Coordinates of C-alpha atoms and ligand atoms in Angstrom, one line a residue:
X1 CA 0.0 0.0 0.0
X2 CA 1.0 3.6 -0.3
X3 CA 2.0 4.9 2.8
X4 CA 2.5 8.6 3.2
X5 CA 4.7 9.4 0.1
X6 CA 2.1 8.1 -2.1
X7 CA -0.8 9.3 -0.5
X8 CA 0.6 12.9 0.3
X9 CA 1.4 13.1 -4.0
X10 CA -1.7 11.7 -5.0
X11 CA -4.0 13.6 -2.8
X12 CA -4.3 16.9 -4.3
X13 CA -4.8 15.6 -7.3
X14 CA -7.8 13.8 -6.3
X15 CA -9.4 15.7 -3.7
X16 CA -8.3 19.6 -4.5
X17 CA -6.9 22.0 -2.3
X18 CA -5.6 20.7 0.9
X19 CA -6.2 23.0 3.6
X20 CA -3.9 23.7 6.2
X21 CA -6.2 24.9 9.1
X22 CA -5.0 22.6 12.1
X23 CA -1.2 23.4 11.1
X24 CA -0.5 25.4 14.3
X25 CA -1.9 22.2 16.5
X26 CA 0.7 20.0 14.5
X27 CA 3.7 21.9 15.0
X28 CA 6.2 20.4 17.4
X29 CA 5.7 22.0 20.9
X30 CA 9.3 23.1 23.2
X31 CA 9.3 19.2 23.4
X32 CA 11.9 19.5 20.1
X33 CA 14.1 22.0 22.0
X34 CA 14.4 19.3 25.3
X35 CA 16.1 17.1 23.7
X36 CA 19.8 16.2 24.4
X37 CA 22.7 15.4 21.8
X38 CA 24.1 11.7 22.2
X39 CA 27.3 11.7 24.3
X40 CA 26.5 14.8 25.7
X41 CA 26.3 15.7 29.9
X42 CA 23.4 13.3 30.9
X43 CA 19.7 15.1 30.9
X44 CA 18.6 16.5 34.0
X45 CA 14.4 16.0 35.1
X46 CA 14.2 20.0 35.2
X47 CA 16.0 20.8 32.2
X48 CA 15.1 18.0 29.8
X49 CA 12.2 15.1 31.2
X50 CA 9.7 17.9 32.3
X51 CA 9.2 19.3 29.0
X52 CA 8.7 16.1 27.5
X53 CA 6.0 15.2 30.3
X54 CA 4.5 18.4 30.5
X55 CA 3.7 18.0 26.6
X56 CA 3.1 14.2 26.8
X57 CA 2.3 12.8 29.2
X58 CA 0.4 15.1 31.4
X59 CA -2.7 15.0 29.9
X60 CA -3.4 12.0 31.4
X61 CA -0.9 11.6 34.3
X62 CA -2.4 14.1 36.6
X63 CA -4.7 14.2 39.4
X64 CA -8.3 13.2 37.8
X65 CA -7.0 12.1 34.6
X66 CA -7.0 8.2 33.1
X67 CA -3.0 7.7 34.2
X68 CA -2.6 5.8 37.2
X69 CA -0.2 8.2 38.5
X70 CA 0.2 11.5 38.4
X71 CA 4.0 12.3 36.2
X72 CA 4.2 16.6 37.6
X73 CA 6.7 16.9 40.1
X74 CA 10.1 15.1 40.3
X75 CA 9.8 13.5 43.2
X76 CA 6.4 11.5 41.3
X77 CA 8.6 11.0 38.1
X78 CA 11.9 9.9 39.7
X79 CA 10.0 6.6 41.2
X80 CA 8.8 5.8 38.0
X81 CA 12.3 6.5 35.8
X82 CA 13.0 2.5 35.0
X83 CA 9.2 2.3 33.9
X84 CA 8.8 5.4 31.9
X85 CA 12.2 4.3 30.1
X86 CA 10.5 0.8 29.5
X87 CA 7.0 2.1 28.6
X88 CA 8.7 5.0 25.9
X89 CA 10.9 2.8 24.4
X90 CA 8.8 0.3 23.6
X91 CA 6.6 2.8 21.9
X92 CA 3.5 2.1 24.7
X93 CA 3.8 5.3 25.8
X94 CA 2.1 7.9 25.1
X95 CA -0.5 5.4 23.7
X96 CA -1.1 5.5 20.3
X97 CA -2.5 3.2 17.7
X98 CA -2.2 4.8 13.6
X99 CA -0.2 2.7 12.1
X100 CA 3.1 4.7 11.4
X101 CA 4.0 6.4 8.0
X102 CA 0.1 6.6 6.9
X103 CA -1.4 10.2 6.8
X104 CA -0.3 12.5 9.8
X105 CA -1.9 13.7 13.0
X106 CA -2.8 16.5 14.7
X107 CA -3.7 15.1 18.1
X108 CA -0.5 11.9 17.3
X109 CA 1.2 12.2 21.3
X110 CA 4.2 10.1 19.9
X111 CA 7.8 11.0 21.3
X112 CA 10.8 11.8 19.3
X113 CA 13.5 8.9 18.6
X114 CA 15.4 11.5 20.4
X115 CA 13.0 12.3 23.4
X116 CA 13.1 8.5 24.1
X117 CA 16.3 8.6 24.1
X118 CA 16.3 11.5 26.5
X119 CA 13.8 9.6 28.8
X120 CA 16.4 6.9 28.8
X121 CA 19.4 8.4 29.2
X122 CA 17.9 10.0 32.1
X123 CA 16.8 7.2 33.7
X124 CA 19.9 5.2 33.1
X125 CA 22.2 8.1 34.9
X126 CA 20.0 7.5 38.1
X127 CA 17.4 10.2 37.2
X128 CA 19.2 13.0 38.3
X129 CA 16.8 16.2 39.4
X130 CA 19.2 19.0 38.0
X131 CA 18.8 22.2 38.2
X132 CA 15.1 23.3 39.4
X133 CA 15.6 27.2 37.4
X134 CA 16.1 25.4 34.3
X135 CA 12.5 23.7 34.4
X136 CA 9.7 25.4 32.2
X137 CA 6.9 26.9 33.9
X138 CA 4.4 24.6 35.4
X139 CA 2.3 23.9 31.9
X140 CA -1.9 25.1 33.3
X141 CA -4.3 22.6 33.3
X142 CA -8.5 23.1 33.5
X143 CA -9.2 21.2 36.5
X144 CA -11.4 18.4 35.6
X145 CA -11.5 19.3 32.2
X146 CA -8.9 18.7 29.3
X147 CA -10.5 21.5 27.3
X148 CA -10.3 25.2 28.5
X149 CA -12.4 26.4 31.4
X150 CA -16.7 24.8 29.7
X151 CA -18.5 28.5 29.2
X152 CA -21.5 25.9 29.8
X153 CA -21.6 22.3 31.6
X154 CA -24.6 20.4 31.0
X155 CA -24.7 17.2 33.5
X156 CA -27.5 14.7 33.5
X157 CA -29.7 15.8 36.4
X158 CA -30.4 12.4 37.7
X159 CA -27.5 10.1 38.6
X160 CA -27.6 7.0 37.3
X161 CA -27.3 3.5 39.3
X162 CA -25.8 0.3 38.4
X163 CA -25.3 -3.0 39.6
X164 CA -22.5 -4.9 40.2
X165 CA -23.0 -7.4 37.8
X166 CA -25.0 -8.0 34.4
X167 CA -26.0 -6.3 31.3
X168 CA -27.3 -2.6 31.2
X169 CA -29.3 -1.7 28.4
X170 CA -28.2 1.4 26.8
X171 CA -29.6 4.3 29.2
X172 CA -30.6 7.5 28.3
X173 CA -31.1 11.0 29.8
X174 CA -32.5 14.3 28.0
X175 CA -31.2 17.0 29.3
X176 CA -32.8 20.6 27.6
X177 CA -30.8 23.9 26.7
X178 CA -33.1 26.2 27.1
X179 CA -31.2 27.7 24.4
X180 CA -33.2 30.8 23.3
X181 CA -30.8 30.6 19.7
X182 CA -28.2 28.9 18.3
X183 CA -25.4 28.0 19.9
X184 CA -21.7 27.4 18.1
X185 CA -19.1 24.4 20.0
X186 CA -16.0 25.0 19.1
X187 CA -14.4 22.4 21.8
X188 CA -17.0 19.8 23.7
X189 CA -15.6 17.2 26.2
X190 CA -17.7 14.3 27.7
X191 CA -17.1 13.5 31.6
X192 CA -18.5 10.2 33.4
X193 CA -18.4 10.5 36.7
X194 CA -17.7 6.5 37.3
X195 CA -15.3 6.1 34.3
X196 CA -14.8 2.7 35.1
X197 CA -18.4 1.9 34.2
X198 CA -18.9 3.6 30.7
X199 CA -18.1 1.2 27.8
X200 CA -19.0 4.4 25.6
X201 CA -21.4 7.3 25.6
X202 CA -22.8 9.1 22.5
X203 CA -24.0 12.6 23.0
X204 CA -26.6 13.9 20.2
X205 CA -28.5 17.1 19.8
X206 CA -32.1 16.5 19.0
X207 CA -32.9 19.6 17.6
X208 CA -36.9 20.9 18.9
X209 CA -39.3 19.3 17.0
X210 CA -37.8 16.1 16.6
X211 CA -39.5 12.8 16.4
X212 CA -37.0 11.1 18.2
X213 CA -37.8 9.8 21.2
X214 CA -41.2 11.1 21.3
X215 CA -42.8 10.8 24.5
X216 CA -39.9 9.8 26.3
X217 CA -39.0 11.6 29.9
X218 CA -36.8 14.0 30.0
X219 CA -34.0 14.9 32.9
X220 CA -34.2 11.2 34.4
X221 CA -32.8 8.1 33.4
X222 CA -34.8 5.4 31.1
X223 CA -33.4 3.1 29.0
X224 CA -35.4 2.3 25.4
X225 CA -36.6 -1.4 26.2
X226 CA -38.7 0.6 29.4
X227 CA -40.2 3.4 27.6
X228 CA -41.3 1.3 24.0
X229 CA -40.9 -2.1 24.2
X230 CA -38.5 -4.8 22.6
X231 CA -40.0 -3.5 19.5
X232 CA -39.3 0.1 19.3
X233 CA -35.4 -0.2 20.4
X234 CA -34.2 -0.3 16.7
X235 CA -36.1 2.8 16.5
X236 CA -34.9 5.0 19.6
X237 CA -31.1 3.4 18.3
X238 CA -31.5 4.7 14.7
X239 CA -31.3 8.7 14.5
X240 CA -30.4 11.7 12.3
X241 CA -29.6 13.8 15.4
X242 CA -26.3 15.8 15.2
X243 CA -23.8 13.6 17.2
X244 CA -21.9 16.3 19.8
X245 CA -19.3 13.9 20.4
X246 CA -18.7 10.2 21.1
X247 CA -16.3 9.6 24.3
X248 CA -15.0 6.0 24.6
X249 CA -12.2 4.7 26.9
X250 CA -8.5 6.8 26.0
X251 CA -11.0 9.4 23.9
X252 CA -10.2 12.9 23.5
X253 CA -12.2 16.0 23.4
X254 CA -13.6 17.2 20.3
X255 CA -11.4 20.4 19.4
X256 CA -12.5 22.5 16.1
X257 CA -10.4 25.5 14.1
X258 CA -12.2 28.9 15.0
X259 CA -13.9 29.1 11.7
X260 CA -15.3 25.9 12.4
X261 CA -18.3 24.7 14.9
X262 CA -21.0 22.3 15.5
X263 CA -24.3 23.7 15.7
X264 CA -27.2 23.7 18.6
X265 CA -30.2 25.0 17.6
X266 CA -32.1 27.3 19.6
X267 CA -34.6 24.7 22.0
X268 CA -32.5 22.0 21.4
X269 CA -31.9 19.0 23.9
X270 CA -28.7 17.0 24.5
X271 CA -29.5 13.7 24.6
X272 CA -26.9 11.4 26.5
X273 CA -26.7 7.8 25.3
X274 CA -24.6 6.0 27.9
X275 CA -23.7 2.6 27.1
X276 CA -22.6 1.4 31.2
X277 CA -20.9 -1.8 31.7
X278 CA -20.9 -3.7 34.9
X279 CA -17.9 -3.6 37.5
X280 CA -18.2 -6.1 40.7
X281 CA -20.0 -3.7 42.5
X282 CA -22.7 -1.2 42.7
X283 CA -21.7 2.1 41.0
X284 CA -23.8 5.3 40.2
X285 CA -22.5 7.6 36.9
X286 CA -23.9 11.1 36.5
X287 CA -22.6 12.4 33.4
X288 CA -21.4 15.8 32.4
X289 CA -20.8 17.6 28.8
X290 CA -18.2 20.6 28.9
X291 CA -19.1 23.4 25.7
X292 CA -16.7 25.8 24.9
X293 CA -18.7 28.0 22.3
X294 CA -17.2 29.9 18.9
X295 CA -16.9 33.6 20.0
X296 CA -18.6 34.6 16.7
X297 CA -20.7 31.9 14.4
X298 CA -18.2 30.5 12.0
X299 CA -18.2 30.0 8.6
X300 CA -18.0 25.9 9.1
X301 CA -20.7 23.7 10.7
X302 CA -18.7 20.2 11.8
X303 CA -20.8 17.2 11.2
X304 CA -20.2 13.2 12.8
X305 CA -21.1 11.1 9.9
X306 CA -20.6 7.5 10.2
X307 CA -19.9 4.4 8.0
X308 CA -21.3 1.2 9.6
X309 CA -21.8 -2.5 8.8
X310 CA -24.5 -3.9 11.0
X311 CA -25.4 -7.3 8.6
X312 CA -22.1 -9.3 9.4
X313 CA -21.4 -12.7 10.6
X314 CA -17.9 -13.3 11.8
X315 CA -17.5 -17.5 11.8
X316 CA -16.2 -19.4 15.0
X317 CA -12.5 -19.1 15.1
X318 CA -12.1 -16.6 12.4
X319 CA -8.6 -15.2 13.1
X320 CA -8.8 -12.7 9.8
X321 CA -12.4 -11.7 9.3
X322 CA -12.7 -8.9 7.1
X323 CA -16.1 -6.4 7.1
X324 CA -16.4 -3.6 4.3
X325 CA -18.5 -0.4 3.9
X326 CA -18.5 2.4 1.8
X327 CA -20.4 4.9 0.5
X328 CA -20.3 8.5 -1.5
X329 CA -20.3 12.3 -0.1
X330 CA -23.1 14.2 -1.4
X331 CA -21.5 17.2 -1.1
X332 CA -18.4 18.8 -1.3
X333 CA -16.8 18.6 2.4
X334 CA -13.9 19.4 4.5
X335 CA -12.6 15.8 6.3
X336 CA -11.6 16.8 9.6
X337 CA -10.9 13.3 11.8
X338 CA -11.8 10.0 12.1
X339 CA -13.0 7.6 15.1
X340 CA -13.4 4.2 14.6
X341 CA -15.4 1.6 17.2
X342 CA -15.5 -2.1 17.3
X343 CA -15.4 -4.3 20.2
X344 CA -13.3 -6.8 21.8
X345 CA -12.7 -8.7 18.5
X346 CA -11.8 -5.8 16.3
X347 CA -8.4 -6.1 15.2
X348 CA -8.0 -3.5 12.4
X349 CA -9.8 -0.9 11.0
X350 CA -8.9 1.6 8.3
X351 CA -10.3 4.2 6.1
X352 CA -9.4 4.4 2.7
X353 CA -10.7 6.9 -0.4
X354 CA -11.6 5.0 -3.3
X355 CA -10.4 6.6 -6.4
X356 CA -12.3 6.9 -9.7
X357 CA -10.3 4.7 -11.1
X358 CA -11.1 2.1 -8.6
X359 CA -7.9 2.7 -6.6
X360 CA -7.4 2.7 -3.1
X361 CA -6.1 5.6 -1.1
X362 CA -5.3 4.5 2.3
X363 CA -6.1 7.6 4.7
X364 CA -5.8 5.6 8.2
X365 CA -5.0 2.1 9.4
X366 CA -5.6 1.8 13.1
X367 CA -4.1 -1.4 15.1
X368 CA -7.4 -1.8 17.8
X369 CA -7.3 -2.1 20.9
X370 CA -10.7 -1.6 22.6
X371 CA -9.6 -0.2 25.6
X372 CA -8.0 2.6 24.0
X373 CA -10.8 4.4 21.8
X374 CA -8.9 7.6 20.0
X375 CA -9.6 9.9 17.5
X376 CA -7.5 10.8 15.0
X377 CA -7.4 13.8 14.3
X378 CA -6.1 15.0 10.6
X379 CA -2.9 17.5 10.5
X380 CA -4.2 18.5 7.1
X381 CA -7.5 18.7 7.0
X382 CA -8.7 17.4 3.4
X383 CA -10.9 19.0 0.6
X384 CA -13.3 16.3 -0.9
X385 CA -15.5 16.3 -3.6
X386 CA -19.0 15.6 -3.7
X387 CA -19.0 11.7 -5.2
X388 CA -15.7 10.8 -3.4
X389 CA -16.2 7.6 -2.1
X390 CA -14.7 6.9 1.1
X391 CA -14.2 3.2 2.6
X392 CA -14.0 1.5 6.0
X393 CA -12.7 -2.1 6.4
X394 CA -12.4 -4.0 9.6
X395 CA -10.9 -7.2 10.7
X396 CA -12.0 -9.2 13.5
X397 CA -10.0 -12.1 15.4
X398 CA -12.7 -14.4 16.7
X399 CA -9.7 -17.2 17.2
X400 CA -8.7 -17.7 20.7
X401 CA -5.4 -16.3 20.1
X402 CA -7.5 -13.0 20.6
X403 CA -6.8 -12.6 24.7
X404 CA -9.8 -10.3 24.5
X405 CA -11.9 -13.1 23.1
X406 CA -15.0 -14.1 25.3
X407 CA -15.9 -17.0 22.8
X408 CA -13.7 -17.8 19.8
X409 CA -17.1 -20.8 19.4
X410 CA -19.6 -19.1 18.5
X411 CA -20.8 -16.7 15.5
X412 CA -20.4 -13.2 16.2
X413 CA -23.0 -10.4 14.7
X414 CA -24.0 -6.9 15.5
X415 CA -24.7 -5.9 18.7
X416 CA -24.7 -3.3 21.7
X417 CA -22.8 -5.8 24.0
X418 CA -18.8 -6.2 24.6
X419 CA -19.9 -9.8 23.7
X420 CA -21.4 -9.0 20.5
X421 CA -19.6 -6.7 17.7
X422 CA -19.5 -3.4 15.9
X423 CA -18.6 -2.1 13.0
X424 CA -18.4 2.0 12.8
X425 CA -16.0 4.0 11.2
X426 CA -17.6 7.7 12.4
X427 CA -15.9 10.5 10.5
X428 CA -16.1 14.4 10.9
X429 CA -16.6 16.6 8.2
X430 CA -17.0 20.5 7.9
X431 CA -19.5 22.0 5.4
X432 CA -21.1 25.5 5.1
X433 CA -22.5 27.1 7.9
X434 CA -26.3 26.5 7.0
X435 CA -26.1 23.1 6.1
X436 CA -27.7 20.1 8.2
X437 CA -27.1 16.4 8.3
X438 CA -30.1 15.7 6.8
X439 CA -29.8 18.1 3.9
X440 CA -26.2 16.6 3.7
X441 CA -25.6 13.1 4.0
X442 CA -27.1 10.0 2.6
X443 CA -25.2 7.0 2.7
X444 CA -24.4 4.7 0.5
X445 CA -23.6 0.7 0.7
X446 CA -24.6 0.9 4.5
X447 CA -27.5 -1.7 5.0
X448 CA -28.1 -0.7 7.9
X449 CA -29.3 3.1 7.2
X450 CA -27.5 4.0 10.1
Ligands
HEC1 C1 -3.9 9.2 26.8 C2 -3.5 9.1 28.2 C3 -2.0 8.8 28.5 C4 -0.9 9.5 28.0 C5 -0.9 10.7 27.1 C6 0.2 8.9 28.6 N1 -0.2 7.9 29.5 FE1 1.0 6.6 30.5 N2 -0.6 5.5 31.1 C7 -1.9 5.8 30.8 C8 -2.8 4.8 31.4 C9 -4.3 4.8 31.4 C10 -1.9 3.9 32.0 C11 -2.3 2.6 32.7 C12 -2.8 1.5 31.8 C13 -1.8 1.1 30.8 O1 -0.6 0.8 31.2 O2 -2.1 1.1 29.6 C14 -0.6 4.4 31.8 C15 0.6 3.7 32.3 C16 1.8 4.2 32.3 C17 3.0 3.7 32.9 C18 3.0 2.4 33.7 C19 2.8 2.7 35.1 C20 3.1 1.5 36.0 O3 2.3 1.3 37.0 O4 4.0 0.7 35.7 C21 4.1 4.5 32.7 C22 5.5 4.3 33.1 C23 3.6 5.6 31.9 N3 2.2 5.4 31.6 C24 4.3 6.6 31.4 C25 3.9 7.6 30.5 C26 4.7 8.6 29.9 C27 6.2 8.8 30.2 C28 4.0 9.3 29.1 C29 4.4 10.4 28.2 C30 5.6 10.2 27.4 C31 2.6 8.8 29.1 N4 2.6 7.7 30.0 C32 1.5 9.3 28.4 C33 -2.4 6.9 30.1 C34 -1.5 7.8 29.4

């Protein structure tokens, strides 16, 4: 397959301009400047390891975050030398999962050959502290948040409990704006409050008006089985509703360009569609949303569109099983990021563009692991024609070299359950400003109608 070089000739060609509008977030940070020359004194934590963490590492290795320990001060990083030397050179640390030398990310954490050997080299001279007036200034954080300070936090008014074992249907809570006109989110970050029980959550906008969940309660708790009966679930599943942003295990926050938004419409509600798993013991999740609105409306409205296979059947012991979906823009749009979700079976998954000469483009291959749900986040976003046809494909290992594998016996198909699979390849897009999802999508070679 192509790889980068190919891909990064070929692309203009194919697709037109190539815009350049999340340039600034791919620019190397004063991580490139920490770095220290081979055979040089050995790096010191203040003067080079800090940088590196602060830029990192951070993110998740603070107080509140996913990292089991927090990586700020040196007395917290100098315990942990041998291991961060280990976990970086070895590539598992900062976790990341595009395969390497296809397409290039904004939101890619990976270190430097250099800054691993920095890390190393550090940890190998006995992790010496240095000199604390050469360290950069403590790098701010939003406490509880990754994004900056919400200008609005919407949480789900009633608190939701689980049990401490079993299935939970897919629960939902509607949660109104009391917008009184439209509102533009330029950065949105979803916040369980029992992280360890949310297998993923799907926030939508369900603009006023909407059929969508008709009758159902809003600002407490109900799960779709309750409200309609076994009959109605595919219903209250299937929707058109703007998605504000999915948030899986390892997710990020959604993060747009200032010329670029998604949209609430005035009276809109957010609708949270929390997917809890089970732990051992009883938990209770109330759920938050963080907005951070567009100062001015932009020019841009940022739409989740998604390609999904829901008619497959992966055979017993299937160590290779391949799943394919594609379909064609109808309009000219702006790709801006991918976000891929399968369960414990996925494998692979990639997104290619399919030429019109029938060949493929590969845009994104990502090696799955289903505890660590990412987006990916282009450097460049990319200019495609109305017609381009875009492609997922996923591979499932359903042998029981899989360690993830509940049941390499049985058949797998589609379904909400860890136990069952998925097969999503959501993508963002931005159009004009005045353009909906409805006007804009219709998909093409899903059977599902997703
Ligand atoms: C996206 C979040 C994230 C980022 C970024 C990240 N980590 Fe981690 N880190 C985790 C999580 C979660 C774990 C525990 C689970 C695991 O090991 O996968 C972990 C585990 C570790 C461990 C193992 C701890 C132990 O108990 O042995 C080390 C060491 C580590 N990280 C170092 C780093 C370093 C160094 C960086 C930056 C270069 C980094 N991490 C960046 C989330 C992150």
């Amino acid at each position: 397959m192509g790889g980068l070089g190919r891909r990064g000739r070929a692309a203009p060609a194919l697709a037109g301009a190539v815009l350049a509008l999340l340039a600034a977030a791919a620019r190397p940070g004063p991580q490139a400047r920490a770095a220290v020359p081979s055979g040089g004194p050995a790096p010191t934590f203040y003067r080079n390891v800090l940088p590196i963490l602060q830029q990192h590492c951070q993110s998740c290795h603070r107080p509140g975050e996913i990292g089991p320990m927090p990586l700020e001060s040196y007395a917290q990083a100098r315990r942990y030398a041998a291991a961060i030397r280990r976990k970086t050179s070895a590539r598992a640390m900062p976790p990341w999962f595009a395969q390497r030398g296809i397409g290039r990310w904004a939101n890619d954490p990976s270190l430097t050959a250099a800054q691993i050997r920095t890390l190393a080299a550090w940890a190998a001279a006995g992790a010496p502290a240095g000199d604390p007036r050469a360290a950069p200034p403590p790098r701010h954080w939003t406490r509880g948040w990754n994004i900056p300070p919400p200008d609005r936090v919407f949480r789900m008014p009633v608190a939701v409990h689980l049990p401490a074992h079993g299935d939970v249907a897919y629960t939902y809570e509607i949660v109104p704006t009391h917008f009184r006109h439209a509102h533009w989110v330029r950065m949105v970050e979803v916040r369980p409050s029992s992280r360890a029980n949310v297998h993923h959550a799907v926030v939508y906008v369900r603009p006023r008006g909407s059929g969508w969940l008709r009758g159902a309660p809003v600002g407490e708790p109900f799960t779709a089985e309750s409200l309609l009966g076994r009959r109605y679930l595919r219903n209250a599943l299937a929707t058109t509703s703007d998605i504000l942003l999915v948030y899986a295990p390892g997710s990020a926050p959604g993060r747009w360009p200032h010329s670029m938004g998604e949209k609430i419409p005035a009276g809109a509600d957010l609708v949270f569609q929390m997917h809890y798993i089970t732990s051992g013991r009883p938990a209770v999740d109330q759920a938050s949303v963080g907005l951070v609105f567009n100062r001015k409306p932009p020019a841009q409205r940022v739409l989740t569109l998604q390609l999904t296979n829901s008619s497959f059947v992966i055979p017993p012991h299937a160590a290779n099983y391949r799943v394919e979906v594609h379909g064609s823009l109808p309009g000219n749009a702006t790709l801006l990021s991918f976000f891929p979700h399968m369960h414990l079976r996925g494998k692979r998954f990639a997104y290619n563009l399919i030429g019109r000469d029938g060949r493929i483009h590969p845009l994104l291959i990502v090696h799955w692991n289903f505890y660590w749900q990412r987006s990916y986040i282009l450097a460049k976003p990319l200019f495609l024609k109305a017609g381009t046809v875009l492609q997922a494909v996923a591979w499932y290992d359903n042998s029981s070299a899989n360690p993830h594998n509940p049941n390499p016996n049985v058949a797998v198909r589609w379904g909400d359950q860890t136990t069952s699979e998925m097969m999503v390849g959501f993508f963002d897009i931005a159009v004009p400003a005045n353009i909906n999802k409805q006007r804009y999508f219709a998909e093409r070679g899903s059977r599902a109608g997703r």
